[in-house]
Coordinates of C-alpha atoms in Angstrom, one line a residue:
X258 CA -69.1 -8.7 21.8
X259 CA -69.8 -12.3 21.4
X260 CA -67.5 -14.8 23.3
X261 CA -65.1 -16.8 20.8
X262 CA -63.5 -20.2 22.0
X263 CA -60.9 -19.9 23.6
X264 CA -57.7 -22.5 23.8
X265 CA -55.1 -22.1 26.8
X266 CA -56.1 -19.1 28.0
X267 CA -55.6 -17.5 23.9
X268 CA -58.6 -15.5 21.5
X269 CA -58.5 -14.9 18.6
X270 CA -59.3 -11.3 18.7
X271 CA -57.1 -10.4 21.6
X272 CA -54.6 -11.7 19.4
X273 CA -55.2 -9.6 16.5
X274 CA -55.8 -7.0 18.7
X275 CA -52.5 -7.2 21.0
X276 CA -50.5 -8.1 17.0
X277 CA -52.0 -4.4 15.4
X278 CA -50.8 -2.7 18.9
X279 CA -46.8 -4.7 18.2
X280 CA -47.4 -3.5 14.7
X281 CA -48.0 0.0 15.7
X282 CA -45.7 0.7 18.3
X283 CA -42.5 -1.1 16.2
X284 CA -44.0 1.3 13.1
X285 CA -43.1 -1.7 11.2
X286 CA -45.6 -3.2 8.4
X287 CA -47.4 -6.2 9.3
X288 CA -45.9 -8.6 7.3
X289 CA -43.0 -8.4 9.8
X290 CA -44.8 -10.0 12.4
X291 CA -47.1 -11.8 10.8
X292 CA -45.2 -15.4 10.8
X293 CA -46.0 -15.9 14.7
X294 CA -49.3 -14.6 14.7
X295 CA -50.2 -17.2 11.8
X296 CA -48.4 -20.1 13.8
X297 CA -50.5 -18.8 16.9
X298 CA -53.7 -19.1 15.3
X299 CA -53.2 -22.8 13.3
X300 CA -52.7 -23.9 17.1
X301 CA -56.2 -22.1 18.5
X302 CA -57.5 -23.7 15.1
X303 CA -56.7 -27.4 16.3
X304 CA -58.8 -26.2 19.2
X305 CA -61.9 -25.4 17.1
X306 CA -63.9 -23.1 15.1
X307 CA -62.4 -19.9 15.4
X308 CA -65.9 -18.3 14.5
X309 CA -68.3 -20.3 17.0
X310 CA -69.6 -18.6 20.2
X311 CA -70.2 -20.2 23.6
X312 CA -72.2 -19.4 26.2
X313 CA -74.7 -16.6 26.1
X314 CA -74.2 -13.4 23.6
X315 CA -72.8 -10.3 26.0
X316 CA -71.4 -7.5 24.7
X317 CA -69.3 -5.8 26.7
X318 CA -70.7 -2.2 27.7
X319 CA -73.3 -2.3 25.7
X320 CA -74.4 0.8 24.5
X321 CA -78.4 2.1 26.6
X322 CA -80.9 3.6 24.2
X323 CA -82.2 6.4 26.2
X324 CA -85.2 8.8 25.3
X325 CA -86.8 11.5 27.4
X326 CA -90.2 10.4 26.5
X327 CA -92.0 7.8 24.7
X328 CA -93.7 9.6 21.6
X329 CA -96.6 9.0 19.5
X330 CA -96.3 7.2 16.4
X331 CA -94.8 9.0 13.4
X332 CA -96.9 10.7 10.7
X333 CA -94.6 11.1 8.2
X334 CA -95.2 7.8 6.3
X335 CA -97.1 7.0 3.4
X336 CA -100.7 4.9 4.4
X337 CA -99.3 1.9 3.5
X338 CA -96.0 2.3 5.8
X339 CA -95.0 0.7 9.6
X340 CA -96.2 2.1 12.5
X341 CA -93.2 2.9 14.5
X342 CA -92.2 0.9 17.1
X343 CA -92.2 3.0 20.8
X344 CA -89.0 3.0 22.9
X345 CA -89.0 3.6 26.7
X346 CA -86.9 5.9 28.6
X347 CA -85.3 3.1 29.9
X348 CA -84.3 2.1 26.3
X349 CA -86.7 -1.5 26.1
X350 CA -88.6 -1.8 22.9
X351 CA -92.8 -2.0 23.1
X352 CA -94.3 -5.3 21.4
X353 CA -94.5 -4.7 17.4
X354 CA -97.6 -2.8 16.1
X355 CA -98.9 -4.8 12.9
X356 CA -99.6 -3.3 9.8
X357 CA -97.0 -3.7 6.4
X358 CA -94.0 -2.3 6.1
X359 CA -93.0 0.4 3.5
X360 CA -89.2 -0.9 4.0
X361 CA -89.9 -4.5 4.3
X362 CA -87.4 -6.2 6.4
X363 CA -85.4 -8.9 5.9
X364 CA -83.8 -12.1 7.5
X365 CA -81.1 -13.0 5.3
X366 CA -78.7 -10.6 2.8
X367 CA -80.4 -9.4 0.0
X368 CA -78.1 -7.6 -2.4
X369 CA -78.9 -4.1 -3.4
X370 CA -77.6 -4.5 -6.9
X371 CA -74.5 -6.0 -8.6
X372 CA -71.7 -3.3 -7.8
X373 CA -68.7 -5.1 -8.9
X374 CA -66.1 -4.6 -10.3
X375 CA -64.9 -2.1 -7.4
X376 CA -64.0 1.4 -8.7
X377 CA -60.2 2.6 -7.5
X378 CA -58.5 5.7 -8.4
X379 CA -57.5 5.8 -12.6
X380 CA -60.5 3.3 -13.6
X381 CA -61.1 5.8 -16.1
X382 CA -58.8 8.1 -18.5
X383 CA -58.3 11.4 -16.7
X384 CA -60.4 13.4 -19.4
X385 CA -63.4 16.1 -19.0
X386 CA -63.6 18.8 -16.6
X387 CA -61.9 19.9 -13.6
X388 CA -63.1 20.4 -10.2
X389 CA -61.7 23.3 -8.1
X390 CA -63.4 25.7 -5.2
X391 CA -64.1 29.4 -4.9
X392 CA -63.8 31.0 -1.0
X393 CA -67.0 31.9 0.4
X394 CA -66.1 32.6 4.1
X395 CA -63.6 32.3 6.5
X396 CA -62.4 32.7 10.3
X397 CA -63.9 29.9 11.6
X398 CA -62.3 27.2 14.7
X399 CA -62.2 24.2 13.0
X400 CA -65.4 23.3 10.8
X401 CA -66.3 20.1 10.8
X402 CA -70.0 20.4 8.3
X403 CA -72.1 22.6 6.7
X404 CA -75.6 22.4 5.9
X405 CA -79.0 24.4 5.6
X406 CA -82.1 24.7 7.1
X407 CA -84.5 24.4 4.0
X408 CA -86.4 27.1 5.1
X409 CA -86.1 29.1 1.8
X410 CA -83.4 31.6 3.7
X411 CA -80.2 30.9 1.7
X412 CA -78.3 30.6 5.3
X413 CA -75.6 28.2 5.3
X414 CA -74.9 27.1 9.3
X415 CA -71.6 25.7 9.8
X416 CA -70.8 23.3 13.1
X417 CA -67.3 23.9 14.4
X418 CA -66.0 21.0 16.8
X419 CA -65.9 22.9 19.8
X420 CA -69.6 23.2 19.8
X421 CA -70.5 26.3 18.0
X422 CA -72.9 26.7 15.2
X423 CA -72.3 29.7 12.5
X424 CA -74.3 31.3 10.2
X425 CA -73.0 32.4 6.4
X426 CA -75.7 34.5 5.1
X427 CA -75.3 36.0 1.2
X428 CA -71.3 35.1 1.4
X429 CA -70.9 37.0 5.1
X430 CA -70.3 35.2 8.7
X431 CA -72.6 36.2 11.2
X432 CA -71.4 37.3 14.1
X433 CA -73.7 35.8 16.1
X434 CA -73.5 32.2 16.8
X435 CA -76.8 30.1 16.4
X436 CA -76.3 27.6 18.9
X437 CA -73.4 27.8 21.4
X438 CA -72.8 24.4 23.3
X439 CA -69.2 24.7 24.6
X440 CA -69.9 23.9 28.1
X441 CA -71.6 20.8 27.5
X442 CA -68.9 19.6 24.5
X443 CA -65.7 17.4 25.0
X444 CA -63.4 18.1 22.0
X445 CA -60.6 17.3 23.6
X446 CA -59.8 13.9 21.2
X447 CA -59.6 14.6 17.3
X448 CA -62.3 13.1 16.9
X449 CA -65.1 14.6 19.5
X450 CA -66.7 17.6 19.7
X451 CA -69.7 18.6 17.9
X452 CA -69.7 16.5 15.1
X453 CA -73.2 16.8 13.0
X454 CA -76.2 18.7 12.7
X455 CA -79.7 18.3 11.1
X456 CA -82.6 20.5 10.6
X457 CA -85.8 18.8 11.1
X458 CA -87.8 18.7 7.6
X459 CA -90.5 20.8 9.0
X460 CA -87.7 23.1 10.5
X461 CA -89.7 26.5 8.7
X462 CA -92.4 25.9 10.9
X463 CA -91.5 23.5 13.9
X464 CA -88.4 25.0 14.9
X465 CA -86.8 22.2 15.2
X466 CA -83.0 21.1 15.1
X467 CA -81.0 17.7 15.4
X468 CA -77.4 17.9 17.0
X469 CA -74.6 15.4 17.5
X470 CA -71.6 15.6 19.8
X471 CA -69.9 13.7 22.3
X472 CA -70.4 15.2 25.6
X473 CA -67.5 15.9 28.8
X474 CA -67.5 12.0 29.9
X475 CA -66.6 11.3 26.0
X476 CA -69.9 9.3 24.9
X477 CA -71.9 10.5 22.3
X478 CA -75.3 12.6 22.8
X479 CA -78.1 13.1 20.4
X480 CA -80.0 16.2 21.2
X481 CA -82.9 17.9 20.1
X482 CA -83.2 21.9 20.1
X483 CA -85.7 24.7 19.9
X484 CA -85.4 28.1 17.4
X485 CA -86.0 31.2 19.8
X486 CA -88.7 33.3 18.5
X487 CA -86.1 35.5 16.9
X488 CA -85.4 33.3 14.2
X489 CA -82.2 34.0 14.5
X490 CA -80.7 31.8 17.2
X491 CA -81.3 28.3 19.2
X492 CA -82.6 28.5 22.4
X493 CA -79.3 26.5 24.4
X494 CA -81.3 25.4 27.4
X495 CA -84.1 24.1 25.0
X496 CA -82.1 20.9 25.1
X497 CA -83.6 17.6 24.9
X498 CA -81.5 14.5 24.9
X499 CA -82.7 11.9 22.1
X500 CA -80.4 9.1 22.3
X501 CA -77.5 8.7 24.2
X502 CA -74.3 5.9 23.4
X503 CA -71.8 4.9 25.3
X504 CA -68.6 5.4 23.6
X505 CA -65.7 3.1 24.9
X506 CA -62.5 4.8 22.8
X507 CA -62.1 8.5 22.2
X508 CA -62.2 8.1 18.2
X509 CA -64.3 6.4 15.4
X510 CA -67.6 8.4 17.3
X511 CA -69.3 9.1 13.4
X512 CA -71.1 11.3 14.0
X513 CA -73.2 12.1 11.0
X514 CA -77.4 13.0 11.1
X515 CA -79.2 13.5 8.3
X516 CA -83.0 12.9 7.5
X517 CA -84.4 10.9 4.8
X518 CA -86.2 12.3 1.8
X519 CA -88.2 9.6 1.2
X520 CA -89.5 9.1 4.7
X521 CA -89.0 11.5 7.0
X522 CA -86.4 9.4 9.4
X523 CA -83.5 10.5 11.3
X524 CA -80.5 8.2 10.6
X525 CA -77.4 8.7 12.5
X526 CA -74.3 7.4 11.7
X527 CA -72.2 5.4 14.8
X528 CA -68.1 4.6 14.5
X529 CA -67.4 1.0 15.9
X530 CA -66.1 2.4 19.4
X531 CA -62.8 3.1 18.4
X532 CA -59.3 2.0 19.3
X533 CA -57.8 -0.3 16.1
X534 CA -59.0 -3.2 14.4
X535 CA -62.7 -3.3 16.4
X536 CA -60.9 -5.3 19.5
X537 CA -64.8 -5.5 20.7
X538 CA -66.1 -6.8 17.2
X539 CA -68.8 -4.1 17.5
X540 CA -69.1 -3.5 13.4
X541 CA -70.0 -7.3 13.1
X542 CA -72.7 -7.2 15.8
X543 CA -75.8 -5.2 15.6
X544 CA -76.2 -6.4 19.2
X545 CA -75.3 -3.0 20.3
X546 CA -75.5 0.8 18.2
X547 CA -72.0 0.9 17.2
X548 CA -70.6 0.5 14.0
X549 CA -73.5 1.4 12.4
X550 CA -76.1 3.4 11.0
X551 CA -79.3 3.7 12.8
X552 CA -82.6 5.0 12.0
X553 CA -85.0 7.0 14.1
X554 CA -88.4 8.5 13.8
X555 CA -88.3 11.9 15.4
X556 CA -91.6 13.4 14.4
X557 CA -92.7 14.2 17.7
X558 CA -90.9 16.1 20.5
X559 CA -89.2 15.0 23.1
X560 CA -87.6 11.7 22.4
X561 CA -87.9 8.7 19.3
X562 CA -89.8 5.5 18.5
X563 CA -88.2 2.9 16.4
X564 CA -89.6 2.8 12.9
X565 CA -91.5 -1.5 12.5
X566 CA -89.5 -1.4 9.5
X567 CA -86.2 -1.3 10.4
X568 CA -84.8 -4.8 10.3
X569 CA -84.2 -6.2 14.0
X570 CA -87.5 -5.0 15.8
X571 CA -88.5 -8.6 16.1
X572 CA -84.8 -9.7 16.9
X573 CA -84.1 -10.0 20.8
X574 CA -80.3 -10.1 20.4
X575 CA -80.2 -7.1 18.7
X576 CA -81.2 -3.2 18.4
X577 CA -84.1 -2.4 16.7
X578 CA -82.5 0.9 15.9
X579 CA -79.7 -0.3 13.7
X580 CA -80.8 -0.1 9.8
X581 CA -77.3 -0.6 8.6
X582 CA -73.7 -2.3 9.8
X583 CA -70.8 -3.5 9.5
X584 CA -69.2 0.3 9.5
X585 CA -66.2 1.5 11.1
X586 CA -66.3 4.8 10.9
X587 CA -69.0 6.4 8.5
X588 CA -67.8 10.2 9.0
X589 CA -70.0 11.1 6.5
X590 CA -73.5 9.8 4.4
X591 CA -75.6 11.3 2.5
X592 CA -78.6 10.8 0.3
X593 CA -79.4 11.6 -3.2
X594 CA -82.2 14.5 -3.1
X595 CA -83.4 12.7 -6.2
X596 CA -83.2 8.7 -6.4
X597 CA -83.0 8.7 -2.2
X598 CA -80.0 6.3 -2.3
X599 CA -78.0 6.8 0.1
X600 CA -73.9 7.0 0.1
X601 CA -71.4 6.4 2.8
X602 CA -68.2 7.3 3.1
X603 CA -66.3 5.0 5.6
X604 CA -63.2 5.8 7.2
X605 CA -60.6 2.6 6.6
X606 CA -58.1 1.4 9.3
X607 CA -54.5 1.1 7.7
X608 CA -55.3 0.0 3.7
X609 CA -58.3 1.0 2.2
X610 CA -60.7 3.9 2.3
X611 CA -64.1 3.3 0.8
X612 CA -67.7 4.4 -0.3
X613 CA -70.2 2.2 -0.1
X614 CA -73.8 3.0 -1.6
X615 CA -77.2 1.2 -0.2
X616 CA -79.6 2.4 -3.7
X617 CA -83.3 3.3 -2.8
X618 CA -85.9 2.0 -1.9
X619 CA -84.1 1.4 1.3
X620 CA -83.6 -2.3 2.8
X621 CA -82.5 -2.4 6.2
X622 CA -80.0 -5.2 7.3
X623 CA -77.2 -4.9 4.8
X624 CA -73.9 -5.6 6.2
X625 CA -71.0 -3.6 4.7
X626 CA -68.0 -6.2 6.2
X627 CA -66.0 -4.4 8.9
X628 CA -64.1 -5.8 10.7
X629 CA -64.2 -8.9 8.0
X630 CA -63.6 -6.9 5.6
X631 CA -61.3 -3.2 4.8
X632 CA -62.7 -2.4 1.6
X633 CA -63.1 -5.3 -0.3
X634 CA -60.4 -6.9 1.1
X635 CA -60.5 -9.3 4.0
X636 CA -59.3 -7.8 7.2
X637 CA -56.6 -8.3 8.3
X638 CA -54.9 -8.6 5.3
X639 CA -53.4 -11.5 3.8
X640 CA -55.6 -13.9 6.7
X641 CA -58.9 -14.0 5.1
X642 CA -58.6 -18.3 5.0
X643 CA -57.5 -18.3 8.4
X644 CA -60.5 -15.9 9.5
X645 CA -63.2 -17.3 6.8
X646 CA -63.6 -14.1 5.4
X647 CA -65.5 -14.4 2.1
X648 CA -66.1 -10.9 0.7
X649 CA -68.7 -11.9 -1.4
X650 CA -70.9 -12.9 1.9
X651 CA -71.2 -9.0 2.6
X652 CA -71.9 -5.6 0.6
X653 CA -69.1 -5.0 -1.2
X654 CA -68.3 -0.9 -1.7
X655 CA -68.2 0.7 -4.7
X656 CA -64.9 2.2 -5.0
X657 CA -62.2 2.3 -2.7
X658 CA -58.4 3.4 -2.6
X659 CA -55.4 3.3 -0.7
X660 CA -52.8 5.2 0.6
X661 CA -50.9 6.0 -2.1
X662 CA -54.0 8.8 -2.3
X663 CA -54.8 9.5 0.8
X664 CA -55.5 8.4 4.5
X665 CA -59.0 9.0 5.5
X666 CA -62.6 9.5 3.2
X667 CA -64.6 12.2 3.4
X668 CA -68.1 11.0 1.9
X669 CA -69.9 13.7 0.0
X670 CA -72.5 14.5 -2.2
X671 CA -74.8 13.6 -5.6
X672 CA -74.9 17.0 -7.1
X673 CA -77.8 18.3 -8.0
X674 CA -77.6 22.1 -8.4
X675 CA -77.9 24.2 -11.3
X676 CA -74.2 25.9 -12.5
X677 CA -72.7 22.7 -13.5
X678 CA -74.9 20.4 -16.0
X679 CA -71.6 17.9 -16.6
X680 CA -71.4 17.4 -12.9
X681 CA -74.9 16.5 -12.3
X682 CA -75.6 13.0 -11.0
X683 CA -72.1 12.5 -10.2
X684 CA -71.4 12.1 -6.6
X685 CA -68.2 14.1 -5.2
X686 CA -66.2 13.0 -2.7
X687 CA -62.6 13.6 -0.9
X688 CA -60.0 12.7 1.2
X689 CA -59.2 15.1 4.1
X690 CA -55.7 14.6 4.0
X691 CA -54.6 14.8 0.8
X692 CA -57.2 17.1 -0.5
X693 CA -57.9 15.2 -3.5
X694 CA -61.5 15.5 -4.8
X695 CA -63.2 12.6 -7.2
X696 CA -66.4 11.7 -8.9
X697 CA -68.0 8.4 -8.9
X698 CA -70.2 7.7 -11.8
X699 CA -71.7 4.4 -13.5
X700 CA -70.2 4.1 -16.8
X701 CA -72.8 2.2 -19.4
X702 CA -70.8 -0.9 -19.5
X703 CA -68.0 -1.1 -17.3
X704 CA -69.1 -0.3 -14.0
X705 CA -68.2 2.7 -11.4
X706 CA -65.6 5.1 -12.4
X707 CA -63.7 6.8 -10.1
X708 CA -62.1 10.1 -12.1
X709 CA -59.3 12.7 -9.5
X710 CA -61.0 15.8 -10.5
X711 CA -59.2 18.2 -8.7
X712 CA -56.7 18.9 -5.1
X713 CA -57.1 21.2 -3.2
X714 CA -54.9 22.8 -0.5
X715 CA -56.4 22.4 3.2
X716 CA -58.2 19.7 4.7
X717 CA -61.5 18.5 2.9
X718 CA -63.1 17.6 6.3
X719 CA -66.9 17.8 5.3
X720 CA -68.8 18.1 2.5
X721 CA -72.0 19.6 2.0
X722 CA -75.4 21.2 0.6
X723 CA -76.8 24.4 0.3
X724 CA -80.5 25.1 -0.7
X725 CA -80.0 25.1 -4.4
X726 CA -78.1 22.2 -4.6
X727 CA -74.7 23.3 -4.6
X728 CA -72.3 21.6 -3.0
X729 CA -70.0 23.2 -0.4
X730 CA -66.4 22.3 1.4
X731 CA -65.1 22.9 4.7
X732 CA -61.2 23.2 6.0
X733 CA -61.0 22.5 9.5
X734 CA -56.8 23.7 9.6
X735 CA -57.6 27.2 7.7
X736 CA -61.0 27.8 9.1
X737 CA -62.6 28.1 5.2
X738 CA -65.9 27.3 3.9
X739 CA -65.8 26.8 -0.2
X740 CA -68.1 26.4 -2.7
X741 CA -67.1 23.5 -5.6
X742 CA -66.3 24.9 -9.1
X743 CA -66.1 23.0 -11.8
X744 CA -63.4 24.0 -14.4
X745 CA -61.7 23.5 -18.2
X746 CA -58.7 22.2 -16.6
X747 CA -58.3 18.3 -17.3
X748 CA -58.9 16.1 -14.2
X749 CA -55.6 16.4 -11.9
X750 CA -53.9 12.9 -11.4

């Protein structure tokens, strides 16, 4: 967290942070006490710029990059791609290999494409086809994702935040786990426990699998597992710990992995510590992991190298594993199996919940705002002149809402299966409170659309894939796994 100027003994981000605690604990709106605050800060601003550091860049507990091993260079990449750059088991990063980058970096923003306007709920009539779910399983503790291994099996495996894996084979739950971490797991905070998993895309033949959950002491623990030779279950003790992060606040952990189908990386998806309102600043600082999503090369056992074409490898004052920031809590991304591009669902603090979407090819570096921005919207609201905030300086997402709809995203999916030919290239996503489920689409000439397709009872807490492309739902508060459905029914406002 860089150090801001400081005028009698006052920041400005202890300020915001100590007014969004009053806020809380009065449960009164922030208008209410928003007069003082404002007076406050037009005194720090006869001090100086508000946004100038002093002194040398520190952040406060910074997060250590950790790996077991330092592992060869990644073959996963085209001829023309980076070599990757190696990382020490003490976390330091090796001098740069040469060569040209397939994701070339960047120094300065480079827009992905023109988004605007910003889709929000009703930007188009509520016509077409519905979206409900059928039940495929039930009786599980709290799911929290489901995914597949690619191996051609038709096994759907299903992490449950206490640390369990499952395994849904031709619509019945195993009763044998596939991985059980439980004495390794802390799930004692919402949001903790085992939070993600990832086969490797050589899993059919290597065995390999990708976990991520925040461990006893609360910090967050990437791991790498090993098949048994049964096939049939994970080998617990196989453990080897790929990356480990400091987590300073029990919530906003992410927690998302997923590997890229255009070049074989493992990205990982980091909350910005926690607490409310970023009091450390981590989203707008790629000085440290959080708030962020980072990508790894894993194509060797036993630990990671840093891919030369991520954006900061040649940075000093900042990690060479961040590819994206400016996140607070990216519960769930995903990439299109088709185009690559890859969509985020980030989890908003008190206004706005919102997708944002990086298209392929991939450039590292983008900034998606927090804690500048909530949404589109400068953060905290209604102070964006005070704090500088210029939206248009960052990646703006592509739809958002509030919380007349809901209170926290659940990103989801481009569908690409087979049963539904209106829903394909339409990406799905949800709120986990309110259960509603839209699609996003890019209308021909007047930008995203954001269409309520259905609601469904529960809590849409992950989304996911199977094999053929269909897209599946979890309930953590019923313990269901569902499949999506589309329907005749109109669109549900």
């Amino acid at each position: 967290m860089k150090h801001r100027r400081v005028c009698d003994g006052l920041a400005f981000g202890s300020i915001m942070n100590r007014f969004h605690r009053l806020s809380e604990s009065l449960n009164v709106t922030r208008l209410v006490v928003m007069r003082p605050v404002v007076l406050v800060m037009l005194a720090l601003m006869a001090c100086g710029d508000l946004e100038k550091t002093s002194g040398e860049d520190t952040p406060a507990g910074p997060p250590v990059a950790r790996s077991p091993t330092v592992v060869a260079e990644g073959l996963l990449e085209a001829s023309t791609s980076p070599t990757p750059t190696p990382v020490s088991s003490e976390g330091s990063v090796a001098p740069t290999p040469t060569g040209t980058p397939f994701y070339e970096p960047i120094a300065e923003r480079v827009p992905t494409v023109v988004l605007r306007p910003v889709a929000r709920p009703g930007s188009k009539p509520q016509t077409g086809f519905g979206i409900n779910v059928e039940p495929v399983a039930e009786g599980f503790v709290r799911p929290v994702f489901v995914g597949h291994a690619g191996d051609a099996s038709g096994r759907l495996f299903i992490a449950e935040k206490r640390g369990v894996i499952r395994v849904v084979r031709l619509g019945r739950l195993l009763a044998e786990p596939f991985l059980d971490i439980r004495d390794r797991v802390g799930s004692s905070g919402n949001e903790q426990g085992l939070l993600g998993i990832a086969f490797h895309p050589s899993y059919a033949s290597n065995g390999r699998l990708f976990v991520d959950y925040t461990d006893l002491s609360g910090d967050t623990v990437i791991s790498e597992f090993l098949v048994d030779s049964s096939g049939r279950t994970v080998d617990a003790d196989s453990e080897q710990i790929v990356l480990r992060i400091e987590q300073p606040f029990k919530n906003h952990n992410g927690g998302m992995l997923a590997f890229g189908p255009n070049d074989g990386y493992l990205y990982v998806s980091v909350g910005d510590g926690g607490s409310g309102g970023d009091p450390q600043a981590n989203g707008q600082n790629p000085g440290t992991l959080l708030g962020s999503i980072l990508r790894l090369n894993v194509n060797e056992e036993g630990g990671y190298v840093v891919p030369a074409g991520n954006p900061f490898v040649n940075a000093d004052d900042k990690r060479p594993e961040v590819f994206v920031y400016g996140l607070r809590n990216p519960w769930r991304f995903s990439f299109d199996q088709v185009t690559g591009d890859m969509w985020i669902g980030d989890v908003g603090q008190s206004d706005l919940e919102e997708i944002d979407l990086a298209l392929a090819p991939l450039r590292g570096g983008l900034n998606f705002g927090w804690n500048k921005l909530e949404g589109s919207q400068c953060f905290p609201p209604g102070l964006g002149a005070f704090a500088r905030c210029v939206p248009a300086a960052f990646e703006l997402p592509v739809a958002e809402y509030g919380r007349d709809y809901g209170c926290s995203v659940t990103g989801g999916y481009v569908y690409r299966g087979q049963r539904f030919a209106e829903l394909v290239g339409m990406y799905v996503f949800g709120d986990y409170c309110s259960g509603r489920i839209w699609t996003l689409e890019l209308g021909d000439s007047d930008g995203w659309q954001m269409v309520q397709r259905g609601k469904v009872t529960g809590r849409v807490a992950s989304f996911g894939e199977g094999e053929d492309g269909e897209i599946y739902v979890v309930d953590d508060r019923g313990g269901y796994l569902f499949r999506l459905l589309v329907t005749t029914s109109p669109p549900q406002g």
